[in-house]
Short mmCIF file of C-alpha atoms and ligand atoms in Angstrom, two decimals:
data_model
loop_
_atom_site.label_atom_id
_atom_site.label_comp_id
_atom_site.label_asym_id
_atom_site.label_seq_id
_atom_site.Cartn_x
_atom_site.Cartn_y
_atom_site.Cartn_z
CA MET A 1 4.58 32.43 -7.59
CA PHE A 2 8.26 33.49 -7.62
CA THR A 3 9.84 36.88 -8.08
CA GLU A 4 13.46 37.84 -8.78
CA ALA A 5 13.81 37.80 -5.01
CA THR A 6 13.77 34.08 -5.00
CA ALA A 7 16.95 32.33 -6.02
CA GLU A 8 16.45 29.61 -8.61
CA PRO A 9 17.52 26.64 -6.44
CA VAL A 10 15.16 27.87 -3.69
CA ALA A 11 12.29 28.16 -6.22
CA ARG A 12 13.08 24.78 -7.58
CA LEU A 13 12.85 22.98 -4.23
CA ILE A 14 9.69 24.86 -3.21
CA GLU A 15 8.16 23.71 -6.48
CA GLU A 16 9.23 20.10 -5.87
CA PHE A 17 7.79 20.05 -2.33
CA ASN A 18 4.57 21.60 -3.63
CA ARG A 19 4.05 18.65 -6.03
CA LEU A 20 3.85 16.27 -3.07
CA PRO A 21 0.44 15.22 -1.67
CA GLY A 22 -0.75 17.15 1.38
CA ILE A 23 1.93 19.96 0.96
CA GLY A 24 0.60 23.32 -0.15
CA PRO A 25 2.64 26.34 -1.15
CA LYS A 26 3.13 27.52 2.32
CA THR A 27 4.42 24.41 3.69
CA ALA A 28 6.65 24.00 0.68
CA GLN A 29 8.22 27.30 1.43
CA ARG A 30 8.57 26.55 5.13
CA LEU A 31 10.27 23.23 4.42
CA THR A 32 12.57 24.80 1.93
CA TYR A 33 13.62 27.72 4.22
CA PHE A 34 14.06 25.18 7.10
CA LEU A 35 16.55 23.18 4.98
CA LEU A 36 18.42 26.43 4.04
CA ARG A 37 19.05 27.17 7.71
CA ALA A 38 19.81 23.51 8.73
CA PRO A 39 23.24 21.94 8.40
CA ALA A 40 24.21 20.92 4.93
CA GLU A 41 24.38 17.39 6.19
CA GLN A 42 20.69 17.16 6.66
CA SER A 43 20.01 18.13 3.03
CA ARG A 44 22.55 15.62 1.76
CA SER A 45 20.96 12.91 3.92
CA LEU A 46 17.47 13.84 2.59
CA ALA A 47 18.77 13.69 -1.05
CA GLU A 48 20.48 10.37 -0.45
CA ALA A 49 17.22 8.90 1.04
CA LEU A 50 15.23 10.07 -1.90
CA ILE A 51 17.61 8.55 -4.42
CA ARG A 52 17.81 5.28 -2.49
CA LEU A 53 14.08 5.06 -2.34
CA LYS A 54 13.83 4.47 -6.04
CA GLU A 55 17.12 2.76 -6.65
CA ARG A 56 16.93 0.20 -3.88
CA THR A 57 13.22 -0.86 -3.94
CA ILE A 58 11.39 -3.27 -6.15
CA PHE A 59 8.10 -5.11 -6.17
CA CYS A 60 7.98 -8.57 -4.49
CA SER A 61 7.34 -11.00 -7.28
CA GLN A 62 4.88 -12.89 -5.14
CA CYS A 63 2.86 -10.34 -3.23
CA PHE A 64 3.75 -7.12 -5.10
CA ASN A 65 4.50 -5.28 -1.93
CA ILE A 66 7.46 -2.90 -1.92
CA THR A 67 10.74 -4.61 -0.88
CA GLU A 68 14.59 -4.44 -1.13
CA GLU A 69 14.83 -8.10 -1.73
CA ASP A 70 12.78 -10.49 -3.79
CA PRO A 71 10.76 -12.41 -2.42
CA CYS A 72 10.02 -9.83 0.43
CA ALA A 73 10.66 -10.58 4.15
CA LEU A 74 6.95 -11.41 4.68
CA CYS A 75 6.86 -14.00 1.77
CA ARG A 76 10.11 -15.49 2.97
CA ASN A 77 9.01 -15.91 6.56
CA PRO A 78 8.27 -19.61 7.38
CA GLU A 79 6.51 -18.51 10.52
CA ARG A 80 3.64 -16.94 8.57
CA ASP A 81 0.61 -18.82 7.46
CA HIS A 82 1.26 -19.27 3.69
CA GLN A 83 -2.29 -20.61 2.96
CA THR A 84 -4.00 -17.41 3.85
CA ILE A 85 -3.56 -14.40 1.61
CA CYS A 86 -5.03 -10.97 2.43
CA VAL A 87 -5.76 -8.88 -0.58
CA VAL A 88 -5.28 -5.16 -0.32
CA GLU A 89 -5.22 -2.13 -2.55
CA GLU A 90 -1.99 -0.40 -1.63
CA PRO A 91 1.41 -1.17 0.22
CA LEU A 92 0.22 1.30 2.97
CA ASP A 93 -2.64 -1.10 3.73
CA VAL A 94 -0.10 -3.78 4.47
CA LEU A 95 1.56 -1.47 7.00
CA ALA A 96 -1.79 -0.75 8.58
CA LEU A 97 -2.59 -4.44 8.97
CA GLU A 98 0.85 -5.36 10.26
CA ARG A 99 0.53 -2.75 12.96
CA THR A 100 -2.34 -4.78 14.46
CA ARG A 101 0.08 -7.76 14.99
CA THR A 102 -3.02 -9.96 14.66
CA TYR A 103 -2.96 -11.16 11.05
CA LYS A 104 -0.28 -13.95 10.43
CA GLY A 105 -0.96 -14.81 6.74
CA LEU A 106 0.61 -13.26 3.58
CA TYR A 107 -0.62 -10.42 1.49
CA HIS A 108 -1.29 -9.62 -2.14
CA VAL A 109 -1.12 -5.97 -3.20
CA LEU A 110 -3.39 -5.06 -6.13
CA HIS A 111 -1.98 -1.64 -6.63
CA GLY A 112 -5.41 0.09 -6.87
CA ALA A 113 -8.96 -0.73 -7.10
CA ILE A 114 -11.47 -1.25 -9.97
CA SER A 115 -12.79 2.21 -11.04
CA PRO A 116 -14.53 2.50 -14.39
CA VAL A 117 -14.72 6.25 -14.03
CA ASP A 118 -10.93 6.47 -13.82
CA GLY A 119 -10.61 3.80 -16.55
CA ILE A 120 -9.11 1.30 -14.04
CA GLY A 121 -10.23 -2.28 -14.85
CA PRO A 122 -8.90 -5.50 -13.51
CA GLU A 123 -6.13 -5.57 -16.24
CA GLU A 124 -4.54 -2.54 -14.59
CA LEU A 125 -4.36 -4.33 -11.23
CA ARG A 126 -2.38 -7.46 -10.13
CA VAL A 127 -5.44 -9.63 -10.51
CA HIS A 128 -3.81 -12.11 -12.97
CA GLU A 129 -0.95 -12.57 -10.66
CA LEU A 130 -3.35 -13.27 -7.69
CA LEU A 131 -5.05 -15.98 -9.63
CA ALA A 132 -1.76 -17.53 -10.69
CA ARG A 133 -0.60 -17.57 -7.13
CA VAL A 134 -3.75 -19.00 -5.82
CA SER A 135 -3.66 -21.95 -8.16
CA ARG A 136 0.02 -22.47 -7.67
CA ASP A 137 0.23 -22.32 -3.83
CA GLN A 138 -2.40 -24.35 -2.05
CA VAL A 139 -4.31 -21.32 -0.62
CA LYS A 140 -7.13 -22.13 1.85
CA GLU A 141 -8.47 -18.54 2.55
CA ILE A 142 -8.46 -15.29 0.70
CA VAL A 143 -9.29 -12.31 2.96
CA LEU A 144 -10.57 -9.39 0.71
CA ALA A 145 -9.35 -6.26 2.50
CA THR A 146 -10.00 -3.67 -0.06
CA ASN A 147 -11.35 -0.26 1.10
CA PRO A 148 -14.91 0.11 2.31
CA ASN A 149 -15.86 2.44 -0.45
CA LEU A 150 -17.50 2.06 -3.83
CA GLU A 151 -14.29 1.02 -5.68
CA GLY A 152 -13.17 -1.29 -2.84
CA GLU A 153 -16.51 -3.03 -2.68
CA ALA A 154 -16.70 -3.42 -6.51
CA THR A 155 -13.19 -4.92 -6.48
CA ALA A 156 -14.06 -7.34 -3.69
CA MET A 157 -17.22 -8.49 -5.53
CA TYR A 158 -15.26 -8.98 -8.73
CA LEU A 159 -12.60 -11.04 -7.06
CA HIS A 160 -15.12 -13.07 -5.11
CA GLY A 161 -16.69 -14.02 -8.38
CA LEU A 162 -13.37 -15.25 -9.83
CA LEU A 163 -12.08 -16.92 -6.58
CA ARG A 164 -15.18 -18.66 -5.20
CA PRO A 165 -15.38 -21.26 -8.03
CA LEU A 166 -11.75 -22.28 -7.30
CA GLY A 167 -12.91 -23.72 -4.05
CA MET A 168 -11.12 -21.80 -1.28
CA ARG A 169 -12.73 -19.78 1.50
CA VAL A 170 -13.34 -16.22 0.48
CA THR A 171 -13.90 -13.75 3.32
CA ARG A 172 -14.42 -9.93 3.61
CA LEU A 173 -13.25 -7.73 6.46
CA ALA A 174 -16.17 -7.16 8.92
CA ARG A 175 -18.21 -3.97 8.70
CA GLY A 176 -17.24 -1.38 11.21
CA LEU A 177 -14.50 0.24 9.22
CA PRO A 178 -15.41 3.85 8.49
CA VAL A 179 -17.54 3.69 5.36
CA GLY A 180 -15.94 5.55 2.41
CA GLY A 181 -12.64 5.65 4.31
CA ASP A 182 -9.31 4.10 3.51
CA LEU A 183 -7.90 1.08 5.37
CA GLU A 184 -4.68 2.91 6.07
CA TYR A 185 -6.33 5.48 8.25
CA ALA A 186 -8.35 2.97 10.49
CA ASP A 187 -7.13 2.67 13.99
CA GLU A 188 -5.65 -0.56 15.12
CA VAL A 189 -8.59 -1.61 17.39
CA THR A 190 -11.02 -1.12 14.51
CA LEU A 191 -8.80 -3.26 12.15
CA ILE A 192 -8.40 -6.04 14.66
CA ARG A 193 -12.13 -6.23 15.09
CA ALA A 194 -12.56 -6.15 11.29
CA LEU A 195 -10.15 -8.95 10.86
CA GLU A 196 -11.45 -11.10 13.70
CA GLY A 197 -15.02 -10.58 12.52
CA ARG A 198 -14.26 -11.33 8.84
CA ARG A 199 -17.16 -13.16 7.14
CA GLU A 200 -17.52 -15.63 4.32
CA MET A 201 -18.82 -13.71 1.17
ZN1 ZN B 301 6.14 -10.63 -0.82
#
């Protein structure tokens, strides 16, 4: 990919950008040459943000969302409904649901979905922690908001089987989310409808 015409630091940054999702070789080059022309301050600020990203973030010990402080701001907020927990696959799903400003409960981030093909079983997800949380706090409703695809449905079914005998209400987001799609890409109106139309499983 590189010839002797590419200085090593330039090649290195292009390679790093290229490893990111959604960034191909062309974009990686464009970003690198943009930074070369931009003031040094911009590169320094980007580098600092990258280092802080990993140094200053942890998982919330209750909901497993990404946070600076444990418990996270959502789990600490007394205004939220602590008896309703919405179970999602990824931290990005929390952002998507929060954008709707409709849901007032708490979250639980599984960090993935059950996928036998990829060797991901319940042990690889934060399922154990969810069960512990549910029996510790007096949870009244669990909203299963895993993605409307094969893995997401399988995960919802699995969790339903574990949670239903514990006596709380277990609901699933209403249909209408694009099938096979990811929650994080759903628009706000669709998400609000899916939340409001959630049904007992
Ligand atoms: Zn939390």
